[in-house]
Each structure stands twice: as structure tokens, then as C-alpha cells.
Coordinates of C-alpha atoms and ligand atoms in Angstrom, one line a residue:
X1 CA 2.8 30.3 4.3
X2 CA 1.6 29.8 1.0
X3 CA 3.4 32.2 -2.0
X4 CA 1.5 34.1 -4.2
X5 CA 3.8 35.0 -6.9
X6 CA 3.0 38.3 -9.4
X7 CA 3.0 36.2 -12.9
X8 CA -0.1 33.9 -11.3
X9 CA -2.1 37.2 -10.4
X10 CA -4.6 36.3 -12.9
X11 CA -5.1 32.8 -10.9
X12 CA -6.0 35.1 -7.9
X13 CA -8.0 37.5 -9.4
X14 CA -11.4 38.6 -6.5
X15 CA -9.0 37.4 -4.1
X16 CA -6.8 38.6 -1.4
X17 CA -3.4 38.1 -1.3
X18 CA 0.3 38.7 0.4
X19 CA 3.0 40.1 -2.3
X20 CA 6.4 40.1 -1.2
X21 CA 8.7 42.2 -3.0
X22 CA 10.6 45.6 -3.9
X23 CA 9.5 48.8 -4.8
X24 CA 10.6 49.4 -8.0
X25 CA 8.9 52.5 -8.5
X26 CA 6.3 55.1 -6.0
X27 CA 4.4 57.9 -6.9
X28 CA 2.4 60.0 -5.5
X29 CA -1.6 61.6 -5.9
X30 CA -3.9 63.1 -3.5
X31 CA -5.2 60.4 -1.1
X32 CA -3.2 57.7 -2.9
X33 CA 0.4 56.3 -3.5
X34 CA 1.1 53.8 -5.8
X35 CA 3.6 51.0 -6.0
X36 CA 5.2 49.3 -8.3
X37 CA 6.4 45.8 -6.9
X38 CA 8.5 43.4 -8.6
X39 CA 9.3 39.8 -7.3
X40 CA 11.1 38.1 -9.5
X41 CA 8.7 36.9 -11.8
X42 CA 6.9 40.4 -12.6
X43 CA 6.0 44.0 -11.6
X44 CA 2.3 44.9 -10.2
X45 CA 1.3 48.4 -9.5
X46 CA -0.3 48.1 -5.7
X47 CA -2.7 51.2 -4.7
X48 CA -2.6 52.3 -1.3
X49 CA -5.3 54.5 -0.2
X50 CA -5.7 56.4 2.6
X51 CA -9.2 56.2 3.1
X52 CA -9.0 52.4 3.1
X53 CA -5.4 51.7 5.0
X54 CA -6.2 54.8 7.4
X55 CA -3.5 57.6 8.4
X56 CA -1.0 55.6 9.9
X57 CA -0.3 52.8 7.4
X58 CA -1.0 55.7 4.8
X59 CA 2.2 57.6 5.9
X60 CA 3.9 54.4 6.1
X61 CA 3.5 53.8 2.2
X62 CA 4.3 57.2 2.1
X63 CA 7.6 56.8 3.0
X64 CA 8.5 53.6 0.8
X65 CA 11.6 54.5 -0.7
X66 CA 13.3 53.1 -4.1
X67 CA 13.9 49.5 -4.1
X68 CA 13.2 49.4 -0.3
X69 CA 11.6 45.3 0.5
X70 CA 7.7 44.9 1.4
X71 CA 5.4 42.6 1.9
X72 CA 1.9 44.4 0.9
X73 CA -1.9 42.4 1.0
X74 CA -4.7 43.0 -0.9
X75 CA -7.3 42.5 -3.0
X76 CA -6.2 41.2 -6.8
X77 CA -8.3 43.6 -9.1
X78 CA -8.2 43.3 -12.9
X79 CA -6.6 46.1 -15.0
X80 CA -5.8 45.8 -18.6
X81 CA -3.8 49.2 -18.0
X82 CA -1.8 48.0 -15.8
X83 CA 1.9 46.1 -17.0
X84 CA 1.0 42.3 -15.9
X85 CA -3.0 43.3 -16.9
X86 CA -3.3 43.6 -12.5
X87 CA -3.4 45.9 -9.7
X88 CA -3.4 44.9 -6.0
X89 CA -5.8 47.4 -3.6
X90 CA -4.2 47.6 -0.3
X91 CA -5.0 47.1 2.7
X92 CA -1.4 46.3 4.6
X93 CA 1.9 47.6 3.7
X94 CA 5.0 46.0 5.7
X95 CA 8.7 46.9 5.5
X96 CA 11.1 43.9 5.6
X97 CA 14.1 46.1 4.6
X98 CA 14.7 49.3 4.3
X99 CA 16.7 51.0 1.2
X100 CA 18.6 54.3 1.8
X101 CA 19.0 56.4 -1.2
X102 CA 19.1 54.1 -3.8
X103 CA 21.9 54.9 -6.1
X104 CA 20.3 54.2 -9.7
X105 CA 17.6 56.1 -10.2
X106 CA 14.8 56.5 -13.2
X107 CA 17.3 58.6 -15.3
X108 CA 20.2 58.1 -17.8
X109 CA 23.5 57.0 -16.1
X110 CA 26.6 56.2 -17.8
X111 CA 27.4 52.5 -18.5
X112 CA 30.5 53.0 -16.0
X113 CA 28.4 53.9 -13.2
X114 CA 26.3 51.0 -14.0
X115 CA 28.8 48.2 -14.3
X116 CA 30.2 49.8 -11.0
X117 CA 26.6 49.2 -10.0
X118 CA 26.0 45.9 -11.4
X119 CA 24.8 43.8 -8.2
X120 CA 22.4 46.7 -8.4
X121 CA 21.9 47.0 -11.8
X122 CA 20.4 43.7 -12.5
X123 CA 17.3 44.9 -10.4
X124 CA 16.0 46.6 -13.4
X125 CA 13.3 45.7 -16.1
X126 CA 15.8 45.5 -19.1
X127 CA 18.6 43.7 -16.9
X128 CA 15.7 41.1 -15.9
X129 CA 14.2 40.6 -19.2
X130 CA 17.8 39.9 -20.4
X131 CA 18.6 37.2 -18.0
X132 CA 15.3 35.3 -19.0
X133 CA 16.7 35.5 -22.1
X134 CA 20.0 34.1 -21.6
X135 CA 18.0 30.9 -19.4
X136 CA 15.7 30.5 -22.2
X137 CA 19.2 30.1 -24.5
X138 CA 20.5 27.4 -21.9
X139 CA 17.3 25.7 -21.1
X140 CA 17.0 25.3 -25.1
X141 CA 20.9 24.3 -25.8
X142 CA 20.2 21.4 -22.8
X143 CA 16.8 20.6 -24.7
X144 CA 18.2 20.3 -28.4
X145 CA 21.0 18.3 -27.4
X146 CA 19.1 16.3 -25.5
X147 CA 16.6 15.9 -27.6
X148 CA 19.3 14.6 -30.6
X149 CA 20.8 12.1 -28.3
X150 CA 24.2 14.1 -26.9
X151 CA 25.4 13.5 -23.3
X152 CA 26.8 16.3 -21.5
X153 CA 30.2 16.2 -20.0
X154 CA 32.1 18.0 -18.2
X155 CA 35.5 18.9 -19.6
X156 CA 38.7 20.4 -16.8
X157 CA 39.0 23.8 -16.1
X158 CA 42.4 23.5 -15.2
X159 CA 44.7 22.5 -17.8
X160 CA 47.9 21.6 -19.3
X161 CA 47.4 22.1 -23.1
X162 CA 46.9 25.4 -24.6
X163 CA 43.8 24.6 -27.4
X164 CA 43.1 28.3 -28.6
X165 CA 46.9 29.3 -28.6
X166 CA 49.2 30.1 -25.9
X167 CA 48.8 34.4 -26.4
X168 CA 45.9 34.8 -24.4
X169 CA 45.9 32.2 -21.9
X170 CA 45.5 32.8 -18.1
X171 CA 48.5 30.8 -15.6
X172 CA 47.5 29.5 -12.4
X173 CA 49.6 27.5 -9.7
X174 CA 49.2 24.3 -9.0
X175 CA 50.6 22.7 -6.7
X176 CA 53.8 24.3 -7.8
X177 CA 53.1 23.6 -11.4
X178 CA 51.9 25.9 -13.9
X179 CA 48.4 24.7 -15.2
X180 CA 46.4 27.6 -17.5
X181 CA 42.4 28.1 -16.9
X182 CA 40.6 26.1 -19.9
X183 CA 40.2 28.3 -23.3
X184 CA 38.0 25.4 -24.7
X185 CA 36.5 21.7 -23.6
X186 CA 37.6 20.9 -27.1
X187 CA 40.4 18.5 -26.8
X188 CA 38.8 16.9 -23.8
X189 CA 35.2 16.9 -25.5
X190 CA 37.3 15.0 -28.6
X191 CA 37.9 11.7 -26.1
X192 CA 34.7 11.7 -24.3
X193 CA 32.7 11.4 -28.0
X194 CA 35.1 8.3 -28.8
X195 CA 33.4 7.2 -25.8
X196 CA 30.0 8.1 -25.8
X197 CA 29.4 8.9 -29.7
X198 CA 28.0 12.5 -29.2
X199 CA 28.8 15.0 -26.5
X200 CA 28.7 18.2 -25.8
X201 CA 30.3 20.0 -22.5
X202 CA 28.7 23.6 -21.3
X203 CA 31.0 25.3 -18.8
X204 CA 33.2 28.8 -18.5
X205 CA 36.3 29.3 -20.2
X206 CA 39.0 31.7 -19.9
X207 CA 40.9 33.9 -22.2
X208 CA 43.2 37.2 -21.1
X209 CA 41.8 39.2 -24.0
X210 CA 43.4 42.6 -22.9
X211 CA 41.6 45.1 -25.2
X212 CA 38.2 46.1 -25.2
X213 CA 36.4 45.5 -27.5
X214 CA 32.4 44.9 -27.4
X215 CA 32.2 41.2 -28.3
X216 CA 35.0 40.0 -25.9
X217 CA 35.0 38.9 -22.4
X218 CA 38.0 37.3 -20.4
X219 CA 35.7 34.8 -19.0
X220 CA 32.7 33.8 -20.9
X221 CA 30.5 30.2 -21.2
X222 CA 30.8 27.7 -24.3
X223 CA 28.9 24.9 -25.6
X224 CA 30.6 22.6 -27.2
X225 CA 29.2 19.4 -28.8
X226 CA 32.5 16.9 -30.4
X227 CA 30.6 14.2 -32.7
X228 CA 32.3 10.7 -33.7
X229 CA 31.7 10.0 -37.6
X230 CA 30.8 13.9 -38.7
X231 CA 32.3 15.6 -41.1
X232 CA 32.4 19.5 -41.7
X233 CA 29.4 19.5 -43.6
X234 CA 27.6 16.9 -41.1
X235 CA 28.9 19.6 -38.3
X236 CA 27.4 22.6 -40.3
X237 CA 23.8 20.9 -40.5
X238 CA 24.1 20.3 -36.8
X239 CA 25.2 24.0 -36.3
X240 CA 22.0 25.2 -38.4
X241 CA 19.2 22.8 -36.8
X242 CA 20.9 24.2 -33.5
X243 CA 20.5 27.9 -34.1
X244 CA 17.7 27.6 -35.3
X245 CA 16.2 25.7 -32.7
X246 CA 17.4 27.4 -29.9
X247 CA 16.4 31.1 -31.8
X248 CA 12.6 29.4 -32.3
X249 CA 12.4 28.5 -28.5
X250 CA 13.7 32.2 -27.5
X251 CA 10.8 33.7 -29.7
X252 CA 8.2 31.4 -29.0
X253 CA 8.5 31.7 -25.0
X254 CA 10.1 35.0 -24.6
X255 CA 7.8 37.5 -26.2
X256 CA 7.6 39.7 -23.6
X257 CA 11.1 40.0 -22.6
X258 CA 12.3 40.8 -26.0
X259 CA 9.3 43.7 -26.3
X260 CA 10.9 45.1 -23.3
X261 CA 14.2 45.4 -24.3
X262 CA 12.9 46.6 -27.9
X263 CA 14.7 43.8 -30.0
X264 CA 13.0 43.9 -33.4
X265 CA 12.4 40.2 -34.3
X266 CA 12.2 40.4 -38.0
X267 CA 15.6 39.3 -38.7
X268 CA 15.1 36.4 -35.9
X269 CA 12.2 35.4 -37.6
X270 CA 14.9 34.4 -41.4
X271 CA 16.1 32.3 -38.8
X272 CA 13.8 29.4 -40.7
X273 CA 15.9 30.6 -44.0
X274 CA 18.8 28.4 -44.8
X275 CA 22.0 29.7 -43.6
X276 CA 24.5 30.9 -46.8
X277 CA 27.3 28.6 -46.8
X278 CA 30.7 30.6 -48.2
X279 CA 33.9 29.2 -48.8
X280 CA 36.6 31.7 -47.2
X281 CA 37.6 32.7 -50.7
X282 CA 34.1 33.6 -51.5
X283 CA 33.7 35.9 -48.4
X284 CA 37.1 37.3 -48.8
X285 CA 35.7 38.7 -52.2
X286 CA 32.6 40.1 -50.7
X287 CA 34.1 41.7 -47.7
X288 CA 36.6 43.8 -50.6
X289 CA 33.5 44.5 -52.6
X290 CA 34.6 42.5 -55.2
X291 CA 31.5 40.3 -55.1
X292 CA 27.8 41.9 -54.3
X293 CA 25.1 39.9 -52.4
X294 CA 21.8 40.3 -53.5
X295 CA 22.5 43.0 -55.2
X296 CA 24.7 44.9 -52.2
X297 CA 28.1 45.7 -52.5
X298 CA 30.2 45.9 -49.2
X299 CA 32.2 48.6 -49.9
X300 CA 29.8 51.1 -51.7
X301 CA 26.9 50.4 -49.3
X302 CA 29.5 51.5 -46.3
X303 CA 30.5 54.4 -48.4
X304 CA 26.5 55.6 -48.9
X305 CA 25.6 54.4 -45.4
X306 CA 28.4 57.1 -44.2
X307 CA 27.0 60.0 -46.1
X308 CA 23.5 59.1 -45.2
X309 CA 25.0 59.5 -41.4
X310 CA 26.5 63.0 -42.3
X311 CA 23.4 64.3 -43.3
X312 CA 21.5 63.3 -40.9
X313 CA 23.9 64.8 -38.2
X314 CA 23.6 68.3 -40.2
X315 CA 20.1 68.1 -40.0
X316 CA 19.6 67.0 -36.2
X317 CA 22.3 69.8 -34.9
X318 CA 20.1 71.8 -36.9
X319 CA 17.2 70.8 -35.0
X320 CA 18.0 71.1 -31.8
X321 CA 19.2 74.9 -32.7
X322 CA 15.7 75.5 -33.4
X323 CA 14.6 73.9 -30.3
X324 CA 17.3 75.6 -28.2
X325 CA 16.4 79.2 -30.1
X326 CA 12.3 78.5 -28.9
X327 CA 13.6 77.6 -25.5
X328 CA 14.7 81.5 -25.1
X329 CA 11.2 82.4 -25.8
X330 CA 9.9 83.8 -23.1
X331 CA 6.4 82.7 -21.7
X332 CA 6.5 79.3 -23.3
X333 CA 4.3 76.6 -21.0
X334 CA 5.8 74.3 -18.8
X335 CA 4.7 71.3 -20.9
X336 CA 6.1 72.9 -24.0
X337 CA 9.6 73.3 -22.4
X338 CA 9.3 70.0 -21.0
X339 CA 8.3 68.7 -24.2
X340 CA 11.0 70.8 -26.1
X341 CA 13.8 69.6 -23.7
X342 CA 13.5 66.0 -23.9
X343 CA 13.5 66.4 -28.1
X344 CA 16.7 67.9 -27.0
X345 CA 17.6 65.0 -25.0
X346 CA 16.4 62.3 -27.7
X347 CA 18.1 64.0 -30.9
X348 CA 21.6 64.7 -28.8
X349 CA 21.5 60.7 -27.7
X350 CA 20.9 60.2 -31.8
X351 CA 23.5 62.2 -32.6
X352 CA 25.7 60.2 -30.2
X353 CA 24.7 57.6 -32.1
X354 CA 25.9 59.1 -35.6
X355 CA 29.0 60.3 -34.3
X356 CA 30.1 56.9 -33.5
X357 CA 28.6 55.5 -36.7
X358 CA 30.7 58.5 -38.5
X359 CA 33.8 57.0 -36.3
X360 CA 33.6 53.5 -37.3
X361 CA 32.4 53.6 -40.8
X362 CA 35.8 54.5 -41.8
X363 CA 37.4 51.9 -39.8
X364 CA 35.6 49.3 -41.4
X365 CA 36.2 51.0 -45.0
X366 CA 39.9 50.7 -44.2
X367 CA 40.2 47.4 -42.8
X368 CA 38.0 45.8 -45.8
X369 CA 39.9 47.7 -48.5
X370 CA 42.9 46.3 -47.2
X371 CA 42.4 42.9 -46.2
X372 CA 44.8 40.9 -47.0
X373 CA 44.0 37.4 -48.7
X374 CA 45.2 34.4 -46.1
X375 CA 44.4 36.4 -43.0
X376 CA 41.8 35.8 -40.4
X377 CA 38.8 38.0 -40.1
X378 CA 39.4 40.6 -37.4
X379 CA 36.1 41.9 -35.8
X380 CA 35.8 44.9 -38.5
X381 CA 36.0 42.7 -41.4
X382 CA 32.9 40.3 -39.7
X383 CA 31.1 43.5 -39.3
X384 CA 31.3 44.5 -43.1
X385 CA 30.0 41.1 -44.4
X386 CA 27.5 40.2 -42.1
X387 CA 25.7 43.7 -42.5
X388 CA 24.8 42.4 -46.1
X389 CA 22.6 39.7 -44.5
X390 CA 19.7 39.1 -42.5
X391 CA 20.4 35.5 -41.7
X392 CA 23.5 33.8 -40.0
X393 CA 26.5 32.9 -42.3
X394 CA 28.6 30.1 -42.1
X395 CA 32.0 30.5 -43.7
X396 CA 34.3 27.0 -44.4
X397 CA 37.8 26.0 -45.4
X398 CA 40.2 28.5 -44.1
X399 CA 44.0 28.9 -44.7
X400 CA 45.4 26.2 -42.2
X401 CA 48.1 29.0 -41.3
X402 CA 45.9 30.8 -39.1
X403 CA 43.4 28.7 -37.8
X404 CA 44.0 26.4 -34.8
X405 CA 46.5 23.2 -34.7
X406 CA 43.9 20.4 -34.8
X407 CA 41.4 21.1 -38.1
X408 CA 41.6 18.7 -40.2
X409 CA 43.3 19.8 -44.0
X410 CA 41.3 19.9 -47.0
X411 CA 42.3 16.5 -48.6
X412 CA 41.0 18.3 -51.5
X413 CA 43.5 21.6 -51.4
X414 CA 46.2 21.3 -48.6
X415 CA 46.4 25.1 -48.3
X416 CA 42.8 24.8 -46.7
X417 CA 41.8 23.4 -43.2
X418 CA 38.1 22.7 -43.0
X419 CA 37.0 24.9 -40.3
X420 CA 33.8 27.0 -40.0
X421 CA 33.0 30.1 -38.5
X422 CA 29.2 31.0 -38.2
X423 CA 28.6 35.1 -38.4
X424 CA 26.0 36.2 -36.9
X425 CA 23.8 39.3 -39.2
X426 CA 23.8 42.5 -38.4
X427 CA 27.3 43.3 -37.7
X428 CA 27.4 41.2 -34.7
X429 CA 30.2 38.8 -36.3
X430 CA 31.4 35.5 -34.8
X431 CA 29.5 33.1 -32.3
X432 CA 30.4 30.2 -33.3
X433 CA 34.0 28.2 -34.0
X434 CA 34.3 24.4 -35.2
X435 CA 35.2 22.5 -37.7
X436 CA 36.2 18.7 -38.3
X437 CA 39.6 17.8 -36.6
X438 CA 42.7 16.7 -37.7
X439 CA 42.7 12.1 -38.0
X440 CA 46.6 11.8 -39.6
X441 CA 49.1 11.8 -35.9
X442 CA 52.1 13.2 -38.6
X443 CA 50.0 16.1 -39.5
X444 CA 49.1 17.0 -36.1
X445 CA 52.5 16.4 -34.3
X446 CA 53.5 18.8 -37.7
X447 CA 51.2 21.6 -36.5
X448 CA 51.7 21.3 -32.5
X449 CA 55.4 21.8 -33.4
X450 CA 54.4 24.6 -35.8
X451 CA 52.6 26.2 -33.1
X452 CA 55.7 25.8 -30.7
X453 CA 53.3 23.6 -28.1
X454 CA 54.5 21.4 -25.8
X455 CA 54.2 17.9 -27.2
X456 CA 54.0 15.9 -23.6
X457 CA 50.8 17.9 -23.4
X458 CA 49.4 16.6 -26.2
X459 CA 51.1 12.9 -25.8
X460 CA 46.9 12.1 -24.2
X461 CA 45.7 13.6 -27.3
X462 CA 47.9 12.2 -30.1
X463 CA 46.5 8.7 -28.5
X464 CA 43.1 9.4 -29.9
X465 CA 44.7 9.1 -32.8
X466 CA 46.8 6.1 -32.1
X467 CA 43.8 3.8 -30.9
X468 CA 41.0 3.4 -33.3
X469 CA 40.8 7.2 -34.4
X470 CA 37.7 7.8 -36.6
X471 CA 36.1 11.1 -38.6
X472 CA 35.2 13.4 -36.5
X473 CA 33.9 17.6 -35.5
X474 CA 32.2 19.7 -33.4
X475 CA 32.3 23.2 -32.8
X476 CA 32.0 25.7 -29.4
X477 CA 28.8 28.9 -29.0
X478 CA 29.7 31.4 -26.8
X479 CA 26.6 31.8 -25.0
X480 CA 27.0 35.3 -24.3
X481 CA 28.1 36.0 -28.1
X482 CA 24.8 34.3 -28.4
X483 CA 22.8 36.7 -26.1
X484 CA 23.9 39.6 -27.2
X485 CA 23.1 38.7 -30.8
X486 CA 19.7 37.4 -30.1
X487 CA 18.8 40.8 -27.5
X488 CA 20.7 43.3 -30.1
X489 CA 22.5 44.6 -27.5
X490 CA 25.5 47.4 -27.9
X491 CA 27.7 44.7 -26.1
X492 CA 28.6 41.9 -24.5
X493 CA 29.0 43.2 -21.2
X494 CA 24.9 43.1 -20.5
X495 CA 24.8 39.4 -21.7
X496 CA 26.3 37.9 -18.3
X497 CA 25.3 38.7 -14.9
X498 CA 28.5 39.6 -13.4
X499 CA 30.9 40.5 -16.4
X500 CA 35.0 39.4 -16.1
X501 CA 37.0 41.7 -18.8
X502 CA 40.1 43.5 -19.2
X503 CA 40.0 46.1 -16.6
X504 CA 36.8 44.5 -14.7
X505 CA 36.8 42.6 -11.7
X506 CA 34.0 44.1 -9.7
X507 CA 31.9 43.8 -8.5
Ligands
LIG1 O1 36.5 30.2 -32.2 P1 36.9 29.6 -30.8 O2 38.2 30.1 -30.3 O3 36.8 28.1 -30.9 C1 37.2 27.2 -30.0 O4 37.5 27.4 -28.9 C2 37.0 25.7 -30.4 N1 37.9 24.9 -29.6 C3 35.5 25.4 -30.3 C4 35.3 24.0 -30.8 O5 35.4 23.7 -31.9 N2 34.9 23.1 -29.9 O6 35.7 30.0 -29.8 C5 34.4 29.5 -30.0 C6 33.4 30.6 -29.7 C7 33.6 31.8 -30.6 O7 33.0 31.6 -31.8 C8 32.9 32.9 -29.7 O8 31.5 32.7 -29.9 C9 33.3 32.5 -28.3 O9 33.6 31.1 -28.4 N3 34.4 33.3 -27.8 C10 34.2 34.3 -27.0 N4 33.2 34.9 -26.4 C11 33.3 35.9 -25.6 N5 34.6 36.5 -25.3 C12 35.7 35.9 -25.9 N6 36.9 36.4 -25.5 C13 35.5 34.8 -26.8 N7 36.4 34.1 -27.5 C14 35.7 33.2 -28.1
LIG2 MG1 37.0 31.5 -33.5

């Protein structure tokens, strides 16, 4: 049976055609009921009318319920109106299955309810439009590292070796040892490219982050390219062409999936703008406001930003007195109190908004007043900076003391190792890790002791740099840090179709 699917309408416009789908929406007008089908690859608004289907099949799309399955025919009419430019007139509606009070309907429900809901969830337009997103991200990744002559490999899930540190790993049996889900290819990705030159591995990897927060995820999927002969500043070029590439293919071929999720591309669009490249002392001084960029100081702009946010809360509580006070009015129309109510509804979800701004401004405030020179950057403190710019940032050479065991030190300042973090703009923070690795054996059995690691772990490793070790880096994307970056979305939960965090193992 041949498949007519609703992104080739236009192919089949004049024509009849069978549509197999679910009803994502029904409604309702004298003589008529309209359904919105989606399959997969699109929505199309099918018209059932009675004088055409007759009574019988009439009361049968009359009864359609939410997200019930169909298959409807018809004739393929064009429609510029319509979402998809189509409509389908119909002349047979069939139910494959049937869907019994549906439990997430056209209104607001609370992201609990929803992530309780998720096998459900995804069903919707903004879920949908997401998920093309994230395989336009992979199909891009697999493209560009193609494309630049990389082989993907495949790195172990289960492990010996901590890479990322041993506080967040996850312990598994096996066989009656303990081996720990992978935190990162890394160390396995660092053998394969003295093999094959330039790799990169793509899988999930595991880390028992137990706080919520919205950018982490206890499992979560990294690419992670490891290049023979690169240095730190041959990895951040790589990093760049990469982000950029990958951000390119993700507006060029999914315009319509970022409309529907209302992402405003003007920031993705810098994305052609080179990246600034800051040394850690240099970002340290921005992030305490003792440096501006571009004329934007970190700490006053927070401090202006809050105020601006208390205003505007005075004014909307305001409002919606006054909208509350004409409610009482008696004799108002029923479109007016509809109207009236859902400026209501649209300046409380604004205040929402404000009130959590008015929460975390402080927070940030606090945490870059009192940042402490030789520290990582905790989430708050990637937030302040990367609100100054509208491009990704790439900060290099960080204190050795808290960055992981294998970057390399800075033969030029041994207090330095010569990692990079890239930052994504606004406020989203961290998506990328890397840096060049660690050649001298000493150094490196130094730091795995430093790091209380078990060196017959690492015996495997320390032999890349026994036999014919050479310069080399790489760095890991986490795809979903990714996603949620490129969609602007509140969190990383809507980035991955069936989140794993702390406290979330279902569905
Ligand atoms: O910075 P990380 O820990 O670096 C590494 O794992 C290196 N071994 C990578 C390498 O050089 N090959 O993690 C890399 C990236 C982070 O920048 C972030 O995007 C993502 O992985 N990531 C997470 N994403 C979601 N949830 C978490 N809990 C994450 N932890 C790290
Ligand atoms: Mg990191």
C-alpha cells in the first residue's frame, strides 16, 4: 500500500489520498468537524462534512477523540491558511485505535505532570520540533567530522578508570567486580587517535549528579573528537569551525522547527563572528566586574537588570488589579472577560517569570562578588559572563588544581593547565570541555596520585605515553547542553527524549 506522508502533500495536490495518523486536535461547526492530523512528519487540518461523508461516517468523526489513531482519505486541496499550506476534504474517516481521555490536554500543565507524562508528552508540536532539532545536531556532528577526515569509534561504557573524578561516578557489578558506567570516551578516544590520527566517539555517559540543577542530567550523550599532533589552540579552531558548522546546518534546514518553538535566531546568526578567546585570568576579572566588555560591566549591569525587574513587577501587579477591578463590572461581554482573563493569565506567567529573575539575580551577584581567584566556574559564575556576549566564549589555561588529571601544564606558567571550556551566550554556560593532554608519564603518574586514583587503572593509559607518545587534544559536547542552547530552552530536561536525572527514572 503505497504511503502518502503529510510533508509531500504539496506532491499530491488534486489528488486523493489515505492519511494515517492522530488527531491532534477536533473542533467542531455546523455541518462540519475538523481534524488536525499529525504523522510524524507534519500536521494537516482534514474537513469532514456531513453532506459529503453522509450521517453515519459524520457521527463517526464526530466522536474522534484527542490523540485517538485514523486513517482518513480524501481529496488534497490547497490552503495557504492552513499550517503545512493543505487541507484534506474527506470522504472516509477510519479508527485504528481508540484514545480514552487523553490526559494532556490544550491547556497549561505543570512541567511535573508533563515529565510524569513524557511517553505522552513528546506527541506535541514543541516536543516534535525539538527532536528534529536535536537529529539535525547529530546528523551535522556525523557530517562535519566526516567531512574533516575523523573516524568514529566507539569507546566502553563500562569502565575501570574514573576520567571526570571519582565524586559523581555510578558503580555497577561485574562479574563480581566493581566497574563504574563511562563519565567520558576520553581516555579511550586518546589510544584510538594514536591509531587512526583523528577520532571522535559519540555515545551516552554517566554521571550521579544528585542536585538539580537545569543544565545537568545523570545520563546525557557526548561527542568527543581526540586529535594526534593538536595543540590547545589547534583544538580551539577545531571547536569553532565545529559550532559553527553544526549551528549553520540547524538554521539553514530547520526553520520551521525553531519558529515553532519561538527561538529568536539573532544571536545564532553571530555564530559566523569569531568566538572571544579569554585566558581564565581574564574572565575571572570580568566575571568580578573588574573588566567591562564592550562597554558592559558584569556586576553593574546585574545590579540595573534587578531593578529594571522590580519595576516591572510593581507595574504588572498593578495591572492586573485593574483588570481584576473591570472584571467586577457587571454587564461586561463575554469576549471582553475572555479577553480580560487571559491578560490576567499572560501578565501572572510574566510575573512568574520576574519573580524568579528577582530570585536569581542576587545569587549570581553574590557568587560573582565573591569568587575566589583559582576556583572553577560554578554554574552562577558562567551565567554572569556569558550574559555580556552574544557569541560563544572560549576560556583557556586554568589552575591545574581543579581541572582534570590529564591536561597538559602550561610549559609557559606551571600553575596553568591548558584546558578550554567553551560558554555558551546567554547565560546558558558550559557545553563544551577539552583541552590538550598531559605527554610527560612523571607529571601524569604526579596528578593520578594527587587525585588519589588507582594507578593499575591507568597502567593502559600511562603506555600511550611509554610508546611513541606525541602532542595531542580533543575535547567532549554534550549534545543536550547543545540542544538546549541552540532551542533556548528553560532546561535541559526537554533536550532528550526520555530524561535520566536525580530523582527521575520514569517513565
Ligand atoms: O567538561 P567535561 O566533564 O569534560 C570531559 O568529560 C572531557 N573528558 C571531555 C574531553 O575532553 N574529551 O564534560 C564535557 C561536556 C561538558 O562541557 C558538558 O557539555 C557535558 O559534557 N556535560 C554534561 N551534560 C549534561 N549533564 C551533565 N551532568 C554533564 N556533565 C558534563
Ligand atoms: Mg567541564
Amino acid at each position: 500500500m503505497q504511503k502518502y506522508l503529510i510533508k509531500d502533500l504539496a506532491k499530491y495536490e488534486g489528488q486523493d489520498v489515505t492519511l494515517m495518523g492522530w488527531a491532534s486536535n477536533k473542533r467542531e461547526s455546523k455541518g462540519l468537524v475538523f481534524i488536525v492530523l499529525r504523522d510524524g512528519t507534519g500536521w494537516c487540518q482534514c474537513v469532514v462534512s456531513l453532506e459529503t461523508v453522509g450521517e453515519n461516517l459524520f457521527e463517526e468523526a464526530r466522536k474522534v477523540s484527542l490523540e485517538s489513531s485514523l486513517t482518513i482519505s480524501g481529496k488534497i486541496i490547497k490552503d495557504e491558511r492552513q499550517m503545512g499550506g493543505f487541507e484534506l476534504q474527506a470522504t472516509s474517516v477510519t479508527l485504528i485505535g481508540e484514545s480514552i481521555e487523553y490526559p494532556i490536554a490544550n491547556k497549561e500543565h505543570g512541567v511535573d505532570f508533563l515529565m510524569d507524562k513524557r511517553h505522552l508528552w513528546l506527541r506535541t508540536q514543541r516536543q516534535w520540533a525539538i527532536m528534529r532539532i536535536r537529529n539535525q545536531i547529530i546528523f551535522a556532528i556525523h557530517k562535519f567530522f566526516q567531512e574533516e577526515g575523523f573516524v568514529q569509534m566507539d569507546a566502553p561504557l563500562f569502565t575501570g578508570n574514573a576520567c571526570e573524578g571519582t565524586s559523581n561516578l555510578f558503580e555497577t557489578d561485574f562479574y563480581g567486580d566493581t566497574a563504574y558506567l563511562s563519565q567520558s570516551g576520553q581516555l579511550y578516544g586518546e589510544a584510538m587517535a594514536f591509531s587512526l590520527g583523528k577520532i571522535y566517539t559519540f555515545g551516552p555517559t554517566f554521571r550521579a549528579e544528585k542536585s538539580k540543577t537545569r543544565r545537568h542530567l545523570s545520563e546525557f550523550w557526548m561527542i568527543e573528537p581526540e586529535m594526534a599532533f593538536y595543540d590547545i589552540f589547534d583544538n580551539m579552531n577545531l571547536i569553532e569551525n565545529f559550532l559553527r558548522y553544526v549551528t549553520t546546518e540547524v538554521l539553514q534546514n530547520c526553520e520551521k522547527e525553531l519558529v515553532i518553538i519561538g527561538r529568536d535566531t539573532s544571536i545564532l546568526k553571530n555564530i559566523s563572528k569569531p568566538f572571544p578567546r579569554l585566558s581564565y585570568d581574564e574572565a575571572v576579572k570580568i566575571i568580578k566586574g573588574e573588566q567591562d566588555v564592550n562597554g558592559k560591566n558584569a556586576i553593574t549591569s546585574l545590579e540595573e537588570e534587578l531593578k529594571m525587574v522590580q519595576a516591572r513587577m510593581q507595574a504588572i501587579k498593578e495591572e492586573i488589579l485593574q483588570r481584576e477591578e473591570k472584571l467586577k463590572v457587571p454587564g461586561m461581554k463575554k469576549g471582553e472577560i475572555g479577553f480580560n482573563q487571559a491578560q490576567i493569565d499572560k501578565l501572572k506567567q510574566e510575573l512568574a517569570d520576574c519573580e524568579e529573575q528577582e530570585r536569581n539575580i542576587p545569587q549570581w551577584l553574590n557568587s560573582a562578588r565573591n569568587f575566589e581567584y583559582g576556583n572553577d566556574f560554578g554554574g552562577s559564575d558562567e551565567t554572569v559572563i556569558t550574559r555580556l556576549f552574544d557569541v560563544p566564549i572560549m576560556v583557556y589555561n586554568w589552575p591545574h588544581a581543579v581541572k582534570a588529571f590529564y591536561l597538559k601544564r602550561d610549559p609557559a606558567d606551571s600553575r596553568f593547565a591548558r584546558g578550554v571550556d567553551v560558554l555558551a551566550p546567554e547565560g546558558y554556560g558550559e557545553i563544551v570541555g577539552g583541552g590538550e593532554r598531559e605527554t610527560d608519564e612523571k607529571l601524569l603518574i604526579e596528578k593520578i596520585k594527587e587525585h588519589e586514583l588507582p594507578m593499575e587503572a591507568f597502567e593502559w593509559y600511562l603506555d600511550l605515553r611509554r610508546y611513541g607518545t606525541v602532542p595531542h587534544a580533543g575535547f567532549g559536547l554534550g549534545l543536550e547542553r547543545l540542544v538546549t542552547w541552540l532551542c533556548k530552552l528553560p532546561h535541559v530536561r526537554e533536550s532528550i527524549p526520555f530524561p535520566r536525572m536525580y530523582g527521575r527514572l520514569l517513565p
